[in-house]
């Protein structure tokens, strides 16, 4: 058993170093995860570039990224095993937030708003012991307050690692967006979470699903149709379509019951989202804009009686429902996964998802630290 653990550490924008840390000592209340795979999302790309996180505030703190960790319980304390319902050898997915579990927010089910968080997987600096809080590491520390979800060991690692983007699709579309049987849904953005939202909406019985994307996203839009989208809209290039007018035509003027805005760093889709929603409809905002102020036509919200919700992360319920979708094997999720990388290739993995590697067409990308 090695005394040290290798991990990828982001030390500055666009700079990741492979470092070694002491293997954490596990007591009765905590555990150690052998990381099989960790998916990469758009926020990882923006943090890597310095657009989000501590670096964007001028105070970069080295940390081990990776907030979608999935792997095998390597060690677990006796009390922790009883609390989590796991044993060594079990496969689990780990939530990002590490709440206190004892404040009013936690006790009333609002643990993602916990003011006493004891850390967060994938963003906590390495100067917080025992440093290994992120999934881009051979082993990740499991705090006594970490939240774990069992997941089928027979699934390929890269498929099991999709629990977070699928959880986002479930929560943002169904729990925040309230999509119901027969509803019309507009999904702005065809990345992995947009495609996950298509799956969630189809599973919920949505009547009409419309997805937007760039001309460069043709492969994603094709996959959206395969997963159940009824219509796709290309918003740029020679064949660009006006999103709002196209939705109007496709719905005979009824517009969308629910609109999910999932595009990163773009301002225009916010206005499209408001204008494409029906009177009394719901708009869910989930695409981060790097802290920029985005022009907002509040009169549209008022005059159309819209409900606008901000989508924050993935919670316990959404993770469980997403894992259920994965374990059902009803959808060809292997078509979502396009790239697997080793720990030493972490920077390349992030750049690949960010579209910075010529000739590649990424959708779901994962790092496999022990491959």
Tab-separated table of C-alpha atoms in Angstrom:
chain	number	residue	atom	x	y	z
A	1	UNK	CA	0.000	0.000	0.000
A	2	UNK	CA	1.593	3.266	-1.150
A	3	UNK	CA	2.145	5.979	1.429
A	4	UNK	CA	1.533	8.747	-1.088
A	5	UNK	CA	-1.254	9.655	-3.518
A	6	UNK	CA	-0.798	11.318	-6.905
A	7	UNK	CA	-3.196	14.121	-7.756
A	8	UNK	CA	-3.631	16.833	-10.368
A	9	UNK	CA	-3.450	20.282	-8.756
A	10	UNK	CA	-4.553	23.486	-10.436
A	11	UNK	CA	-2.098	26.126	-9.253
A	12	UNK	CA	-3.054	28.968	-11.616
A	13	UNK	CA	-5.220	29.559	-14.687
A	14	UNK	CA	-4.289	26.990	-17.345
A	15	UNK	CA	-1.647	25.459	-15.106
A	16	UNK	CA	-2.057	21.984	-13.607
A	17	UNK	CA	0.716	20.104	-11.826
A	18	UNK	CA	0.863	16.453	-10.781
A	19	UNK	CA	1.812	16.351	-7.098
A	20	UNK	CA	2.074	13.699	-4.405
A	21	UNK	CA	0.323	13.936	-1.041
A	22	UNK	CA	0.452	11.753	2.069
A	23	UNK	CA	-2.174	9.028	2.015
A	24	UNK	CA	-4.897	10.142	4.467
A	25	UNK	CA	-5.177	8.303	7.766
A	26	UNK	CA	-8.713	6.960	8.034
A	27	UNK	CA	-10.469	6.926	11.393
A	28	UNK	CA	-13.830	5.547	12.521
A	29	UNK	CA	-15.855	8.345	10.921
A	30	UNK	CA	-14.326	8.897	7.471
A	31	UNK	CA	-13.184	6.984	4.415
A	32	UNK	CA	-11.041	6.807	1.307
A	33	UNK	CA	-12.301	6.472	-2.267
A	34	UNK	CA	-10.246	4.839	-5.040
A	35	UNK	CA	-11.302	7.044	-7.921
A	36	UNK	CA	-12.327	5.122	-11.022
A	37	UNK	CA	-13.529	8.039	-13.123
A	38	UNK	CA	-14.351	11.705	-12.756
A	39	UNK	CA	-16.429	13.493	-15.361
A	40	UNK	CA	-15.609	17.012	-16.535
A	41	UNK	CA	-18.225	19.744	-16.875
A	42	UNK	CA	-18.262	23.225	-18.343
A	43	UNK	CA	-17.513	24.844	-14.993
A	44	UNK	CA	-14.240	22.878	-14.846
A	45	UNK	CA	-13.318	24.465	-18.180
A	46	UNK	CA	-14.120	27.988	-16.989
A	47	UNK	CA	-12.284	27.478	-13.683
A	48	UNK	CA	-9.280	26.130	-15.611
A	49	UNK	CA	-9.303	29.283	-17.755
A	50	UNK	CA	-9.553	31.509	-14.671
A	51	UNK	CA	-13.064	32.766	-15.461
A	52	UNK	CA	-14.608	31.186	-12.349
A	53	UNK	CA	-13.370	30.254	-8.883
A	54	UNK	CA	-10.745	31.874	-6.700
A	55	UNK	CA	-8.487	32.748	-9.644
A	56	UNK	CA	-11.230	34.937	-11.134
A	57	UNK	CA	-11.189	36.943	-7.895
A	58	UNK	CA	-7.435	37.529	-8.055
A	59	UNK	CA	-6.637	35.097	-5.256
A	60	UNK	CA	-5.806	31.733	-6.834
A	61	UNK	CA	-5.512	28.917	-4.308
A	62	UNK	CA	-4.104	25.551	-5.426
A	63	UNK	CA	-6.712	22.797	-5.290
A	64	UNK	CA	-7.417	19.320	-6.649
A	65	UNK	CA	-10.259	19.729	-9.196
A	66	UNK	CA	-12.838	17.072	-9.988
A	67	UNK	CA	-16.350	17.474	-8.569
A	68	UNK	CA	-17.966	14.454	-10.259
A	69	UNK	CA	-16.056	11.616	-8.543
A	70	UNK	CA	-17.101	7.991	-8.754
A	71	UNK	CA	-15.173	4.997	-7.503
A	72	UNK	CA	-14.631	2.163	-5.055
A	73	UNK	CA	-14.588	2.379	-1.267
A	74	UNK	CA	-10.958	1.572	-0.419
A	75	UNK	CA	-11.097	2.166	3.328
A	76	UNK	CA	-13.944	3.142	5.623
A	77	UNK	CA	-14.251	3.591	9.365
A	78	UNK	CA	-16.698	1.509	11.355
A	79	UNK	CA	-19.070	4.352	12.202
A	80	UNK	CA	-18.816	5.786	8.686
A	81	UNK	CA	-19.648	2.396	7.146
A	82	UNK	CA	-22.795	2.170	9.251
A	83	UNK	CA	-23.794	5.755	8.490
A	84	UNK	CA	-23.256	5.483	4.718
A	85	UNK	CA	-24.381	1.859	4.428
A	86	UNK	CA	-21.226	0.847	2.565
A	87	UNK	CA	-18.257	-1.485	2.920
A	88	UNK	CA	-14.847	-1.738	1.230
A	89	UNK	CA	-15.272	-2.732	-2.404
A	90	UNK	CA	-18.599	-0.960	-2.907
A	91	UNK	CA	-18.912	1.474	-5.800
A	92	UNK	CA	-20.292	4.932	-4.985
A	93	UNK	CA	-20.858	8.331	-6.553
A	94	UNK	CA	-19.985	11.332	-4.380
A	95	UNK	CA	-21.823	14.656	-4.205
A	96	UNK	CA	-19.925	17.928	-4.418
A	97	UNK	CA	-21.149	19.652	-1.269
A	98	UNK	CA	-20.074	18.529	2.191
A	99	UNK	CA	-22.702	20.035	4.543
A	100	UNK	CA	-22.705	20.061	8.347
A	101	UNK	CA	-25.914	17.932	8.611
A	102	UNK	CA	-26.908	19.683	11.837
A	103	UNK	CA	-27.955	23.283	11.109
A	104	UNK	CA	-31.531	24.398	10.374
A	105	UNK	CA	-30.916	24.370	6.614
A	106	UNK	CA	-29.610	20.812	6.676
A	107	UNK	CA	-32.311	19.524	8.998
A	108	UNK	CA	-35.057	20.956	6.767
A	109	UNK	CA	-33.661	19.400	3.591
A	110	UNK	CA	-31.921	22.521	2.283
A	111	UNK	CA	-28.422	21.188	2.812
A	112	UNK	CA	-27.066	22.800	-0.359
A	113	UNK	CA	-27.594	26.147	1.403
A	114	UNK	CA	-25.686	24.992	4.498
A	115	UNK	CA	-23.752	27.958	5.970
A	116	UNK	CA	-21.353	25.624	7.768
A	117	UNK	CA	-20.023	23.533	4.881
A	118	UNK	CA	-16.989	21.556	5.921
A	119	UNK	CA	-15.600	21.521	2.368
A	120	UNK	CA	-16.626	20.800	-1.185
A	121	UNK	CA	-15.268	18.021	-3.357
A	122	UNK	CA	-13.357	19.410	-6.314
A	123	UNK	CA	-12.923	23.011	-5.122
A	124	UNK	CA	-11.452	22.897	-1.589
A	125	UNK	CA	-7.835	24.186	-1.477
A	126	UNK	CA	-5.002	21.751	-0.770
A	127	UNK	CA	-4.101	23.683	2.378
A	128	UNK	CA	-7.255	22.216	3.969
A	129	UNK	CA	-6.221	18.833	5.396
A	130	UNK	CA	-5.899	16.199	4.092
A	131	UNK	CA	-5.661	18.040	0.715
A	132	UNK	CA	-7.251	15.274	-1.390
A	133	UNK	CA	-10.757	16.712	-1.756
A	134	UNK	CA	-11.068	16.438	-5.543
A	135	UNK	CA	-11.624	13.566	-7.948
A	136	UNK	CA	-8.582	14.181	-10.140
A	137	UNK	CA	-6.546	12.018	-7.802
A	138	UNK	CA	-5.788	8.340	-7.350
A	139	UNK	CA	-7.621	8.452	-4.015
A	140	UNK	CA	-10.043	11.017	-2.632
A	141	UNK	CA	-10.747	11.711	1.019
A	142	UNK	CA	-14.303	11.090	2.216
A	143	UNK	CA	-15.219	13.442	5.039
A	144	UNK	CA	-17.578	12.271	7.792
A	145	UNK	CA	-20.148	14.597	6.214
A	146	UNK	CA	-19.659	13.573	2.564
A	147	UNK	CA	-22.783	12.345	0.750
A	148	UNK	CA	-22.481	9.019	-1.101
A	149	UNK	CA	-24.746	7.136	-3.500
A	150	UNK	CA	-24.325	3.421	-4.312
A	151	UNK	CA	-24.073	2.658	-8.022
A	152	UNK	CA	-23.985	-0.579	-10.017
A	153	UNK	CA	-20.457	-2.045	-10.224
A	154	UNK	CA	-21.199	-3.786	-13.522
A	155	UNK	CA	-21.603	-0.504	-15.412
A	156	UNK	CA	-18.595	0.766	-17.401
A	157	UNK	CA	-16.820	3.416	-15.325
A	158	UNK	CA	-17.315	6.151	-17.905
A	159	UNK	CA	-21.079	5.490	-17.922
A	160	UNK	CA	-21.385	5.381	-14.131
A	161	UNK	CA	-19.482	8.682	-14.017
A	162	UNK	CA	-22.383	10.401	-15.829
A	163	UNK	CA	-24.413	10.592	-12.623
A	164	UNK	CA	-23.762	14.330	-12.211
A	165	UNK	CA	-24.701	15.632	-15.692
A	166	UNK	CA	-27.736	13.339	-15.752
A	167	UNK	CA	-28.631	14.558	-12.275
A	168	UNK	CA	-28.449	18.114	-13.575
A	169	UNK	CA	-30.785	17.235	-16.433
A	170	UNK	CA	-33.252	15.685	-14.008
A	171	UNK	CA	-33.153	18.484	-11.460
A	172	UNK	CA	-33.088	21.434	-13.825
A	173	UNK	CA	-35.808	20.148	-16.153
A	174	UNK	CA	-38.095	18.239	-13.813
A	175	UNK	CA	-37.582	19.595	-10.306
A	176	UNK	CA	-36.900	23.263	-11.143
A	177	UNK	CA	-38.627	23.391	-14.537
A	178	UNK	CA	-41.626	21.304	-13.520
A	179	UNK	CA	-41.819	19.518	-16.886
A	180	UNK	CA	-44.896	17.312	-17.019
A	181	UNK	CA	-46.680	14.986	-19.402
A	182	UNK	CA	-47.369	16.721	-22.703
A	183	UNK	CA	-45.346	19.895	-22.001
A	184	UNK	CA	-43.314	21.740	-24.615
A	185	UNK	CA	-39.711	22.231	-23.534
A	186	UNK	CA	-37.027	24.439	-25.094
A	187	UNK	CA	-33.439	23.541	-24.163
A	188	UNK	CA	-30.920	26.240	-25.065
A	189	UNK	CA	-27.566	24.483	-25.391
A	190	UNK	CA	-26.703	20.978	-26.563
A	191	UNK	CA	-23.812	20.118	-24.279
A	192	UNK	CA	-23.830	17.077	-22.022
A	193	UNK	CA	-26.292	18.688	-19.596
A	194	UNK	CA	-28.546	19.776	-22.431
A	195	UNK	CA	-28.564	16.210	-23.739
A	196	UNK	CA	-29.170	14.928	-20.206
A	197	UNK	CA	-32.169	17.270	-19.993
A	198	UNK	CA	-33.522	15.737	-23.210
A	199	UNK	CA	-33.341	12.293	-21.593
A	200	UNK	CA	-35.032	13.551	-18.414
A	201	UNK	CA	-37.814	15.317	-20.339
A	202	UNK	CA	-38.473	12.302	-22.539
A	203	UNK	CA	-38.600	10.068	-19.471
A	204	UNK	CA	-41.145	12.475	-17.934
A	205	UNK	CA	-43.376	12.294	-21.015
A	206	UNK	CA	-42.803	15.774	-22.445
A	207	UNK	CA	-44.894	16.401	-25.540
A	208	UNK	CA	-42.412	18.404	-27.598
A	209	UNK	CA	-38.681	18.880	-26.975
A	210	UNK	CA	-36.733	21.549	-28.879
A	211	UNK	CA	-32.939	21.901	-28.582
A	212	UNK	CA	-30.627	24.647	-29.849
A	213	UNK	CA	-26.958	24.431	-30.743
A	214	UNK	CA	-24.198	25.879	-32.911
A	215	UNK	CA	-23.356	24.661	-36.394
A	216	UNK	CA	-20.278	23.059	-34.843
A	217	UNK	CA	-22.619	21.078	-32.578
A	218	UNK	CA	-24.149	19.035	-35.404
A	219	UNK	CA	-23.052	15.772	-33.770
A	220	UNK	CA	-24.647	16.843	-30.483
A	221	UNK	CA	-27.883	17.887	-32.130
A	222	UNK	CA	-28.041	14.537	-33.928
A	223	UNK	CA	-27.640	12.812	-30.579
A	224	UNK	CA	-30.331	15.041	-29.079
A	225	UNK	CA	-32.748	13.774	-31.720
A	226	UNK	CA	-31.722	10.193	-31.021
A	227	UNK	CA	-32.388	10.694	-27.307
A	228	UNK	CA	-35.869	12.077	-27.990
A	229	UNK	CA	-35.711	15.716	-29.150
A	230	UNK	CA	-38.450	16.468	-31.676
A	231	UNK	CA	-36.758	19.498	-33.237
A	232	UNK	CA	-33.271	21.030	-33.252
A	233	UNK	CA	-32.336	24.628	-34.090
A	234	UNK	CA	-28.968	25.810	-35.419
A	235	UNK	CA	-28.388	29.350	-34.132
A	236	UNK	CA	-25.322	30.436	-36.110
A	237	UNK	CA	-23.676	30.077	-39.513
A	238	UNK	CA	-25.214	30.210	-42.982
A	239	UNK	CA	-28.252	28.194	-41.935
A	240	UNK	CA	-28.897	30.076	-38.703
A	241	UNK	CA	-32.469	30.153	-37.447
A	242	UNK	CA	-34.057	32.674	-35.117
A	243	UNK	CA	-34.743	30.731	-31.930
A	244	UNK	CA	-37.832	32.617	-30.775
A	245	UNK	CA	-39.495	32.706	-34.175
A	246	UNK	CA	-38.758	29.045	-34.804
A	247	UNK	CA	-40.309	28.097	-31.464
A	248	UNK	CA	-43.333	30.213	-32.350
A	249	UNK	CA	-43.724	28.327	-35.641
A	250	UNK	CA	-43.207	24.910	-34.077
A	251	UNK	CA	-45.795	25.546	-31.354
A	252	UNK	CA	-48.387	27.434	-33.441
A	253	UNK	CA	-47.755	30.472	-31.294
A	254	UNK	CA	-48.202	28.708	-27.948
A	255	UNK	CA	-44.466	28.934	-27.100
A	256	UNK	CA	-42.687	26.749	-24.513
A	257	UNK	CA	-44.037	25.712	-21.121
A	258	UNK	CA	-40.480	25.411	-19.784
A	259	UNK	CA	-37.216	26.874	-21.090
A	260	UNK	CA	-33.809	25.721	-19.855
A	261	UNK	CA	-30.952	28.177	-20.514
A	262	UNK	CA	-27.748	26.121	-20.340
A	263	UNK	CA	-25.279	28.045	-22.521
A	264	UNK	CA	-21.945	29.070	-20.965
A	265	UNK	CA	-20.759	32.689	-21.055
A	266	UNK	CA	-23.366	33.831	-23.629
A	267	UNK	CA	-25.807	36.699	-23.019
A	268	UNK	CA	-28.166	36.442	-26.009
A	269	UNK	CA	-29.805	33.161	-24.983
A	270	UNK	CA	-31.084	34.782	-21.781
A	271	UNK	CA	-33.342	37.086	-23.812
A	272	UNK	CA	-34.296	34.207	-26.105
A	273	UNK	CA	-35.304	32.167	-23.062
A	274	UNK	CA	-37.639	34.871	-21.770
A	275	UNK	CA	-39.218	35.545	-25.162
A	276	UNK	CA	-39.670	31.870	-26.054
A	277	UNK	CA	-41.563	31.002	-22.861
A	278	UNK	CA	-45.357	31.070	-22.891
A	279	UNK	CA	-47.382	33.393	-20.662
A	280	UNK	CA	-47.103	31.910	-17.169
A	281	UNK	CA	-44.217	29.666	-18.222
A	282	UNK	CA	-41.027	28.782	-16.371
A	283	UNK	CA	-37.459	29.757	-17.274
A	284	UNK	CA	-34.573	27.936	-15.590
A	285	UNK	CA	-31.175	29.649	-15.725
A	286	UNK	CA	-28.214	27.294	-15.368
A	287	UNK	CA	-25.566	28.587	-17.799
A	288	UNK	CA	-22.849	30.416	-15.851
A	289	UNK	CA	-21.689	33.737	-17.317
A	290	UNK	CA	-18.403	34.248	-15.483
A	291	UNK	CA	-19.739	36.911	-13.132
A	292	UNK	CA	-20.633	39.330	-15.946
A	293	UNK	CA	-23.739	41.491	-15.712
A	294	UNK	CA	-26.241	40.315	-18.314
A	295	UNK	CA	-28.911	42.715	-19.662
A	296	UNK	CA	-32.304	41.516	-18.472
A	297	UNK	CA	-35.662	42.698	-19.826
A	298	UNK	CA	-37.638	42.620	-16.602
A	299	UNK	CA	-40.765	43.924	-18.333
A	300	UNK	CA	-40.882	40.650	-20.275
A	301	UNK	CA	-40.848	38.693	-17.020
A	302	UNK	CA	-43.624	40.837	-15.570
A	303	UNK	CA	-45.858	41.083	-18.622
A	304	UNK	CA	-45.564	37.381	-19.413
A	305	UNK	CA	-46.016	36.347	-15.743
A	306	UNK	CA	-42.885	34.212	-15.955
A	307	UNK	CA	-41.317	32.211	-13.175
A	308	UNK	CA	-37.511	32.494	-13.392
A	309	UNK	CA	-35.385	30.108	-11.350
A	310	UNK	CA	-31.664	29.815	-10.817
A	311	UNK	CA	-30.408	26.222	-10.979
A	312	UNK	CA	-27.792	25.376	-8.372
A	313	UNK	CA	-26.051	22.047	-8.667
A	314	UNK	CA	-27.478	18.570	-8.186
A	315	UNK	CA	-29.029	17.390	-4.933
A	316	UNK	CA	-29.676	14.019	-3.298
A	317	UNK	CA	-33.014	13.413	-4.993
A	318	UNK	CA	-31.735	14.278	-8.480
A	319	UNK	CA	-28.630	12.127	-8.057
A	320	UNK	CA	-30.704	9.134	-6.997
A	321	UNK	CA	-33.121	9.543	-9.893
A	322	UNK	CA	-30.244	9.992	-12.361
A	323	UNK	CA	-28.514	6.861	-11.105
A	324	UNK	CA	-31.813	5.053	-11.585
A	325	UNK	CA	-31.865	6.166	-15.235
A	326	UNK	CA	-28.270	5.013	-15.725
A	327	UNK	CA	-28.893	1.640	-14.081
A	328	UNK	CA	-32.060	1.096	-16.137
A	329	UNK	CA	-29.872	0.893	-19.271
A	330	UNK	CA	-32.815	2.279	-21.269
A	331	UNK	CA	-30.716	4.849	-23.101
A	332	UNK	CA	-27.541	4.363	-25.204
A	333	UNK	CA	-25.488	6.531	-22.869
A	334	UNK	CA	-22.266	5.160	-24.325
A	335	UNK	CA	-22.920	7.498	-27.260
A	336	UNK	CA	-22.579	10.458	-24.899
A	337	UNK	CA	-19.076	9.482	-23.844
A	338	UNK	CA	-16.402	10.565	-26.302
A	339	UNK	CA	-13.053	10.784	-24.475
A	340	UNK	CA	-11.223	9.113	-21.569
A	341	UNK	CA	-7.926	10.447	-20.184
A	342	UNK	CA	-5.355	9.459	-17.567
A	343	UNK	CA	-4.466	11.553	-14.535
A	344	UNK	CA	-1.351	12.909	-16.259
A	345	UNK	CA	-3.565	14.129	-19.105
A	346	UNK	CA	-5.932	16.155	-16.915
A	347	UNK	CA	-5.144	19.504	-18.545
A	348	UNK	CA	-5.580	17.986	-21.996
A	349	UNK	CA	-8.906	16.473	-20.895
A	350	UNK	CA	-10.230	19.875	-19.797
A	351	UNK	CA	-8.961	21.567	-22.968
A	352	UNK	CA	-10.599	18.845	-25.056
A	353	UNK	CA	-14.006	19.420	-23.468
A	354	UNK	CA	-13.439	23.154	-23.930
A	355	UNK	CA	-13.137	22.659	-27.694
A	356	UNK	CA	-9.493	23.668	-27.813
A	357	UNK	CA	-8.171	20.509	-29.455
A	358	UNK	CA	-8.541	20.624	-33.257
A	359	UNK	CA	-10.315	17.720	-34.880
A	360	UNK	CA	-12.062	16.541	-31.713
A	361	UNK	CA	-15.840	16.554	-31.120
A	362	UNK	CA	-16.231	16.128	-27.352
A	363	UNK	CA	-19.434	15.589	-25.416
A	364	UNK	CA	-18.771	13.662	-22.189
A	365	UNK	CA	-15.129	13.572	-21.130
A	366	UNK	CA	-13.719	11.802	-18.065
A	367	UNK	CA	-10.407	11.390	-16.243
A	368	UNK	CA	-9.504	7.893	-14.971
A	369	UNK	CA	-6.783	8.390	-12.333
A	370	UNK	CA	-5.983	4.716	-11.813
A	371	UNK	CA	-6.095	3.592	-15.433
